[in-house]
C-alpha positions as protocol buffer text, in pm:
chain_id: "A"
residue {
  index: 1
  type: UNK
  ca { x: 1388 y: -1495 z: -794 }
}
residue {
  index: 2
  type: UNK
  ca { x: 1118 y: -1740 z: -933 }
}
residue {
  index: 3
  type: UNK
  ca { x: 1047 y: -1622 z: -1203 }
}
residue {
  index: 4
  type: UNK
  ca { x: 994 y: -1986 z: -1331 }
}
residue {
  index: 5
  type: UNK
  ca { x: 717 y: -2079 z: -1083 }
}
residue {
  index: 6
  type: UNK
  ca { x: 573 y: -1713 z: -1164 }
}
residue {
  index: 7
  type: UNK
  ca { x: 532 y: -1792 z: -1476 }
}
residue {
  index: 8
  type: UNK
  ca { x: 403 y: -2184 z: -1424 }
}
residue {
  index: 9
  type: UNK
  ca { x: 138 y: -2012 z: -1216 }
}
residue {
  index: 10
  type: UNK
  ca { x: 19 y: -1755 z: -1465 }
}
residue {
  index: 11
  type: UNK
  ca { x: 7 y: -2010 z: -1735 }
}
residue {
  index: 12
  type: UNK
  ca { x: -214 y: -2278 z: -1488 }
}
residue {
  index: 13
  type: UNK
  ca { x: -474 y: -2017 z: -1388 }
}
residue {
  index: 14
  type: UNK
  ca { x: -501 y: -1904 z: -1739 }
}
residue {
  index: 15
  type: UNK
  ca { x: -591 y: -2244 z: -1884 }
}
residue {
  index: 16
  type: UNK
  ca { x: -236 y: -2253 z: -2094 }
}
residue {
  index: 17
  type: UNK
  ca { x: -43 y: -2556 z: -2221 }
}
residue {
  index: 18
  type: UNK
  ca { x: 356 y: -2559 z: -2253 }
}
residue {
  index: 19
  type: UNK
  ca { x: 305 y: -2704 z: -2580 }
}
residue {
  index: 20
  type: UNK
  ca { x: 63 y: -2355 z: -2645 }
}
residue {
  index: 21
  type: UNK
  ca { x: 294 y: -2119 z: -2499 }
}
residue {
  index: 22
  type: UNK
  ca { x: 633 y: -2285 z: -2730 }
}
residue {
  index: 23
  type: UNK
  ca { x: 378 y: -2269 z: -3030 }
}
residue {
  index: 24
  type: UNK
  ca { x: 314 y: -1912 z: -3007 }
}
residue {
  index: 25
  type: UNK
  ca { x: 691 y: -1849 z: -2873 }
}
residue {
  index: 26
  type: UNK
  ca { x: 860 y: -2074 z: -3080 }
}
residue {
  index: 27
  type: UNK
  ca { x: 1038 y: -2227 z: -2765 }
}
residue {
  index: 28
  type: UNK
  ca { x: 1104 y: -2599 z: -2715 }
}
residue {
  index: 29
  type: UNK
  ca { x: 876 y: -2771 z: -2440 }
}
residue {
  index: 30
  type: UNK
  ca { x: 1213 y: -2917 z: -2256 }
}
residue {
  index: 31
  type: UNK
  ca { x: 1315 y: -2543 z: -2232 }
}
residue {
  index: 32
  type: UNK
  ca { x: 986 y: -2397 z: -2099 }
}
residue {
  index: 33
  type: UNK
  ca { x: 983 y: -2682 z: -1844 }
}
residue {
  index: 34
  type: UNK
  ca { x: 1364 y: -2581 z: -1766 }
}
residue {
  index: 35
  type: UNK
  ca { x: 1221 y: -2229 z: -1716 }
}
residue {
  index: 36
  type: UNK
  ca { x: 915 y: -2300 z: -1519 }
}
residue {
  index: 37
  type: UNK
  ca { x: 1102 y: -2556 z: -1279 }
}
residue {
  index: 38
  type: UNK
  ca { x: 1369 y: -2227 z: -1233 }
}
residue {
  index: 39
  type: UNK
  ca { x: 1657 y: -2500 z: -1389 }
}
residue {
  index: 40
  type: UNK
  ca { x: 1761 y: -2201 z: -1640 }
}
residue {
  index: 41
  type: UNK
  ca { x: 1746 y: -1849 z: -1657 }
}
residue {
  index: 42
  type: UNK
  ca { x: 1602 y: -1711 z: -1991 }
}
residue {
  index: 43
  type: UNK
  ca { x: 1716 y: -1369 z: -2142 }
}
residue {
  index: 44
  type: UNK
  ca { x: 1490 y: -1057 z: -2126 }
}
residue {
  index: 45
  type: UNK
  ca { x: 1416 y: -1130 z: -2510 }
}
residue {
  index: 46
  type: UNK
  ca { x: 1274 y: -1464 z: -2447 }
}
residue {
  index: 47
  type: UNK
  ca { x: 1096 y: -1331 z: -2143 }
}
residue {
  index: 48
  type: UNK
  ca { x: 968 y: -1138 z: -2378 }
}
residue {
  index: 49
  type: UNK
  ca { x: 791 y: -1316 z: -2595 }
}
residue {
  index: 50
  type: UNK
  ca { x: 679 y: -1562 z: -2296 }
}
residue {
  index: 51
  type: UNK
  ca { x: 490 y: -1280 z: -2150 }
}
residue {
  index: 52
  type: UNK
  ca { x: 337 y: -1168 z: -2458 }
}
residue {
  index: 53
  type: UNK
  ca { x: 224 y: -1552 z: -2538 }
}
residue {
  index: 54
  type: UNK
  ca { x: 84 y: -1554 z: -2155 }
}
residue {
  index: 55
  type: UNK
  ca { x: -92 y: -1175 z: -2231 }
}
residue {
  index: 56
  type: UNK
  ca { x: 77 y: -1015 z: -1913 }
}
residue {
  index: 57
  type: UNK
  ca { x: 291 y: -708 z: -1881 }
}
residue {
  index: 58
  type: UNK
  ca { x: 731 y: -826 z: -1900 }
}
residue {
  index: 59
  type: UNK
  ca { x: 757 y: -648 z: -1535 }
}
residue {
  index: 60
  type: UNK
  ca { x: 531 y: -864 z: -1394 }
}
residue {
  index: 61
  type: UNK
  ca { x: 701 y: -1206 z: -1408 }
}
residue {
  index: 62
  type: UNK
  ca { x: 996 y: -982 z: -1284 }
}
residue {
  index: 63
  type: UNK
  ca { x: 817 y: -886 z: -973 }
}
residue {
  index: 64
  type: UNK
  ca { x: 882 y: -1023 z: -646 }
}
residue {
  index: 65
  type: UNK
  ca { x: 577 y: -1193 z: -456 }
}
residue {
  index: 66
  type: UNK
  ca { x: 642 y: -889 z: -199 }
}
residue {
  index: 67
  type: UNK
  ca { x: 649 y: -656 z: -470 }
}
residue {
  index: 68
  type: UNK
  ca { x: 279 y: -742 z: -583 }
}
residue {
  index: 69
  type: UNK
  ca { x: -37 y: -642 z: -531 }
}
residue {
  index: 70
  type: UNK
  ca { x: -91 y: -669 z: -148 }
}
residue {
  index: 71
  type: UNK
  ca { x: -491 y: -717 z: -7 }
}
residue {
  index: 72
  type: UNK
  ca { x: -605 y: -610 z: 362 }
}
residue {
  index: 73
  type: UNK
  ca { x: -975 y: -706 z: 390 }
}
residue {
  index: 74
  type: UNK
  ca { x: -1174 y: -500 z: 597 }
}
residue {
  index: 75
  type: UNK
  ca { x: -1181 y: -725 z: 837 }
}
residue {
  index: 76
  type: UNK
  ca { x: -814 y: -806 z: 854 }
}
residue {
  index: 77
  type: UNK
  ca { x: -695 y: -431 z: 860 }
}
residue {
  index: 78
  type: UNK
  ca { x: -492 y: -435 z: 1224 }
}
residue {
  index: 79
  type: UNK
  ca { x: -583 y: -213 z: 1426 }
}
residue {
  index: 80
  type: UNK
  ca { x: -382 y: -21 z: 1669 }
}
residue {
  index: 81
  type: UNK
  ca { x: -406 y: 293 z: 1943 }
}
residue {
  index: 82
  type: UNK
  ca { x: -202 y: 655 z: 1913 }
}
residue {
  index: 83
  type: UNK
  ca { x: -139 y: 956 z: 2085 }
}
residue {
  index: 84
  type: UNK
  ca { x: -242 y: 1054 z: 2448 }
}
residue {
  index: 85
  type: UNK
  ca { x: -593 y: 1032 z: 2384 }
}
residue {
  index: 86
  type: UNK
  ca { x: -544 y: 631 z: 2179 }
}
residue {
  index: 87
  type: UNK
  ca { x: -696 y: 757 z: 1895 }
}
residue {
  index: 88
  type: UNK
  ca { x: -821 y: 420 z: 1701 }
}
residue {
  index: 89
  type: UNK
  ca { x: -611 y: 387 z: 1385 }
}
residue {
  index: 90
  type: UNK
  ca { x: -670 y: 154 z: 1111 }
}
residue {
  index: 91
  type: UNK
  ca { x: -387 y: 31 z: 937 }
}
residue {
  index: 92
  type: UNK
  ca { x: -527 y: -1 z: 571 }
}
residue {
  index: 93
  type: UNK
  ca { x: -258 y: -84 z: 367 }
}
residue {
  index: 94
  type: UNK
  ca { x: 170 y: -9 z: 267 }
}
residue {
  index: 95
  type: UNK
  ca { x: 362 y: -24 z: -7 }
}
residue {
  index: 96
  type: UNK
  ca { x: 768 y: 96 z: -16 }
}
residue {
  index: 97
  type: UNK
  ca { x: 739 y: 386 z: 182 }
}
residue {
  index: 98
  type: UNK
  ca { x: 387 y: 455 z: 192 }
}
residue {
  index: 99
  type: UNK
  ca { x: 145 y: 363 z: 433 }
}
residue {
  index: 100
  type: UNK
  ca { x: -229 y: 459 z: 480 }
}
residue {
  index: 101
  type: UNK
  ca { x: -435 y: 448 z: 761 }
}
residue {
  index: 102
  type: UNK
  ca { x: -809 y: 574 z: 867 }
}
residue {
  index: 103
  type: UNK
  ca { x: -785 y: 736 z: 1222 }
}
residue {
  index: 104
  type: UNK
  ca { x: -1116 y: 788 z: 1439 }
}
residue {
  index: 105
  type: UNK
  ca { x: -1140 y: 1062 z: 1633 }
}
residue {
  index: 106
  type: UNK
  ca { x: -1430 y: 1031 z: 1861 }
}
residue {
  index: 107
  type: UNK
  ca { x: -1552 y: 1378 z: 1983 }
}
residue {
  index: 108
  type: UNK
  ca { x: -1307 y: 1608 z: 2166 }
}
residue {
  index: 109
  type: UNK
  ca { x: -1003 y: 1393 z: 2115 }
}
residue {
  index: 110
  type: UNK
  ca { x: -684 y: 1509 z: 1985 }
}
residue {
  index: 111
  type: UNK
  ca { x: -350 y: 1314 z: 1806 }
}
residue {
  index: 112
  type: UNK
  ca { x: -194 y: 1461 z: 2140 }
}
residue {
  index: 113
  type: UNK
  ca { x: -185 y: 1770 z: 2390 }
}
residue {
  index: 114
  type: UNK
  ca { x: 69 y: 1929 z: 2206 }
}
residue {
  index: 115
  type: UNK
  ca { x: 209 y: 1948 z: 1799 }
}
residue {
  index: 116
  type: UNK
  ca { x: 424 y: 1677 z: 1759 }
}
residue {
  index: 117
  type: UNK
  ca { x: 680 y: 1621 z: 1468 }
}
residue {
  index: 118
  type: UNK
  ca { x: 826 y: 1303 z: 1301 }
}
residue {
  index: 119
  type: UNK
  ca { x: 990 y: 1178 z: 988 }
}
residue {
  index: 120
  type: UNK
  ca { x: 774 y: 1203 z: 667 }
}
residue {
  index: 121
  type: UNK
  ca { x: 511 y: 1337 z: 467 }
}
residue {
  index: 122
  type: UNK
  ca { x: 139 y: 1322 z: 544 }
}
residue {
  index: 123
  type: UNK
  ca { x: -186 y: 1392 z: 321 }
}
residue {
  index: 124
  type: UNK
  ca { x: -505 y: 1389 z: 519 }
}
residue {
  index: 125
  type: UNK
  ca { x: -849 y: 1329 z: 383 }
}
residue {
  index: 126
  type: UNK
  ca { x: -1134 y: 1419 z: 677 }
}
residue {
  index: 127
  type: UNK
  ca { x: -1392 y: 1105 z: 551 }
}
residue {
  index: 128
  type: UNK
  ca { x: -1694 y: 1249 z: 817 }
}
residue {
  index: 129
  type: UNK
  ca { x: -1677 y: 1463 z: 1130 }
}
residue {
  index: 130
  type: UNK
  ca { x: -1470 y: 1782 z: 1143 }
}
residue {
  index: 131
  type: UNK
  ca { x: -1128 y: 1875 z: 1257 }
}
residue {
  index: 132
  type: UNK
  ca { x: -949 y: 2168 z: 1331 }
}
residue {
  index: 133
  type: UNK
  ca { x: -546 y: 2078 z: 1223 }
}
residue {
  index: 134
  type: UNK
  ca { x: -257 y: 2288 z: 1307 }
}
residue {
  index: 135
  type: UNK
  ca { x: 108 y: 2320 z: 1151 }
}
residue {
  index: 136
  type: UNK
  ca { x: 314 y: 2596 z: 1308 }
}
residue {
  index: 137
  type: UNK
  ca { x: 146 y: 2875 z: 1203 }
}
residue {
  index: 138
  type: UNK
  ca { x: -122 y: 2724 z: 963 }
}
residue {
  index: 139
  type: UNK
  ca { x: -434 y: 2616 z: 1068 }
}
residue {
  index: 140
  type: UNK
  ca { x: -798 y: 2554 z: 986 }
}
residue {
  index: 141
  type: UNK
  ca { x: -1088 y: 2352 z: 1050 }
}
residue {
  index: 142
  type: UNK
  ca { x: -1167 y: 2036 z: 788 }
}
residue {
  index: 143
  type: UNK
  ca { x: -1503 y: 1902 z: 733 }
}
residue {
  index: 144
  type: UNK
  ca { x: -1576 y: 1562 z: 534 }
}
residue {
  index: 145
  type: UNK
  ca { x: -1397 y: 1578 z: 139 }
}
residue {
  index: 146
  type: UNK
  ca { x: -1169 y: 1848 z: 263 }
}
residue {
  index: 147
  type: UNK
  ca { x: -813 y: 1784 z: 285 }
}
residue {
  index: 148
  type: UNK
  ca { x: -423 y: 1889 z: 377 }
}
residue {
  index: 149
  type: UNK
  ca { x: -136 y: 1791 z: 342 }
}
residue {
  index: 150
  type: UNK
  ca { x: 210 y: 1905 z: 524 }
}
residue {
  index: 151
  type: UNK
  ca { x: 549 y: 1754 z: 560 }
}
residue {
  index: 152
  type: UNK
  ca { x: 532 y: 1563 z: 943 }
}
residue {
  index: 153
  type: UNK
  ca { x: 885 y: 1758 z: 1057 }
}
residue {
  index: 154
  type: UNK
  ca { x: 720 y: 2024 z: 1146 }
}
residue {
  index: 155
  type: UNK
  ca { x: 525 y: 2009 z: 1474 }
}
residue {
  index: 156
  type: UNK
  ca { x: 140 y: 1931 z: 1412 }
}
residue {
  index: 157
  type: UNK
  ca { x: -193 y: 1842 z: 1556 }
}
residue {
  index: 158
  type: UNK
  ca { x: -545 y: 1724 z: 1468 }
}
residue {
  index: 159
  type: UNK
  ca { x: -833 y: 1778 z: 1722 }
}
residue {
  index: 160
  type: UNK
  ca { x: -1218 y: 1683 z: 1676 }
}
residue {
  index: 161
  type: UNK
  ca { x: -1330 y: 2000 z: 1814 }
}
residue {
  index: 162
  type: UNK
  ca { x: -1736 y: 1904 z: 1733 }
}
residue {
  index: 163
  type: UNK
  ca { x: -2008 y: 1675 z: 1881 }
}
residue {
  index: 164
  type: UNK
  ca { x: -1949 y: 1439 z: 1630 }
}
residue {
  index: 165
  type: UNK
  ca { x: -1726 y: 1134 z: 1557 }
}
residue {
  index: 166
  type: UNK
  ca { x: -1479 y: 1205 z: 1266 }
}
residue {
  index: 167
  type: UNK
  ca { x: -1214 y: 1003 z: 1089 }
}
residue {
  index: 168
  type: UNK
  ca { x: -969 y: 1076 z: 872 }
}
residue {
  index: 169
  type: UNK
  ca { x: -813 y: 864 z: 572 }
}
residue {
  index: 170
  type: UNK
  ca { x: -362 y: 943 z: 650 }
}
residue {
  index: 171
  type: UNK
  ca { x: -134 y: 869 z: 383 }
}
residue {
  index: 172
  type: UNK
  ca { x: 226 y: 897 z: 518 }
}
residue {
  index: 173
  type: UNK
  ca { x: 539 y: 876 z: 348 }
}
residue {
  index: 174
  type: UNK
  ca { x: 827 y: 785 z: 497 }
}
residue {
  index: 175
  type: UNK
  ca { x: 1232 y: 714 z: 350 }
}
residue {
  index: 176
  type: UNK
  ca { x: 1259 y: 404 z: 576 }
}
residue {
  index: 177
  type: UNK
  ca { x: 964 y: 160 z: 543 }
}
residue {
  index: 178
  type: UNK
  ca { x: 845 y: 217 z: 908 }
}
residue {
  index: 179
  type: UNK
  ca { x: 519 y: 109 z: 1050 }
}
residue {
  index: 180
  type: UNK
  ca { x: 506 y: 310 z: 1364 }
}
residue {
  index: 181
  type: UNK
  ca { x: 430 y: 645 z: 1340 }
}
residue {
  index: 182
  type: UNK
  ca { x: 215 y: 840 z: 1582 }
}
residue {
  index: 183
  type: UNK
  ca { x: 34 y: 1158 z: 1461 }
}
């Protein structure tokens, strides 16, 4: 773990000395440069009070650079094709477990000719258009700011039934951090 260089970094961008950070802390600058150059490992206490002097949150310098705030610009988002009908799928954005993703349904396709079933939890969010969804013996149609929600191991389906295009905003939770998942 760095959490040395995390907190070097956090101190550069916020316009922070050493010599600021040990007055407020009470630290020595050779330990602080031990610290930031990851030559020691200080105790939770003195974490502590180096995250208070540098106004951020303890947990923070404890994260992991995977473990932080991760950005998909629109025009980064990956795109990929599902079911039968290769429904256009945007892959938005993950995060332990939890992945979302804004599926486009052009008019009269389907996430496949029959209810499928797979590992997971979904809530669905119909953005614009209209869909009819099915899960065993629920069903009903969706219009844009309606939503449902079901758990994925029991067959389902979503089918733009209208004229229209629709898409729908999928969050999907899954035990193992998988990134393939039809619908």
């Amino acid at each position: 773990m760095n959490i040395g260089s995390n907190i070097r970094t956090i101190r550069k961008r916020k316009h922070i000395t050493i010599a600021q950070i040990c007055e407020t802390t009470g630290l020595s600058q050779g330990f602080m440069s031990q610290v930031e150059t990851n030559k020691t490992s200080p105790s939770i206490a003195t974490l502590s009070l180096i995250a208070d002097a540098l106004n951020v949150p303890l947990a923070y310098l404890l994260l992991k650079k995977e473990e932080r705030m991760q950005v998909v610009r629109s025009k980064e988002r990956q795109i990929t094709s599902s079911g039968s009908d290769k429904l256009q799928v945007e892959h938005l954005s993950s995060a332990g477990g939890i992945r979302m993703v804004l599926v486009h349904f052009p008019p009269g396709t389907s996430t496949g000719e029959t209810p499928q079933a797979h590992e997971g939890k979904e809530v669905h969010l119909v953005i614009k258009g209209e869909v009819y969804a099915e899960q065993g013996e629920d069903f009903g149609m969706f219009q844009a700011g309606d939503s449902f929600s079901w758990n994925a191991c029991v067959p389902h389906l979503v089918i733009n039934k209208g004229d229209e295009p629709a898409s729908v905003l999928i969050a999907i939770h899954t035990e193992a951090d998988s990134e393939t998942v039809d619908f």
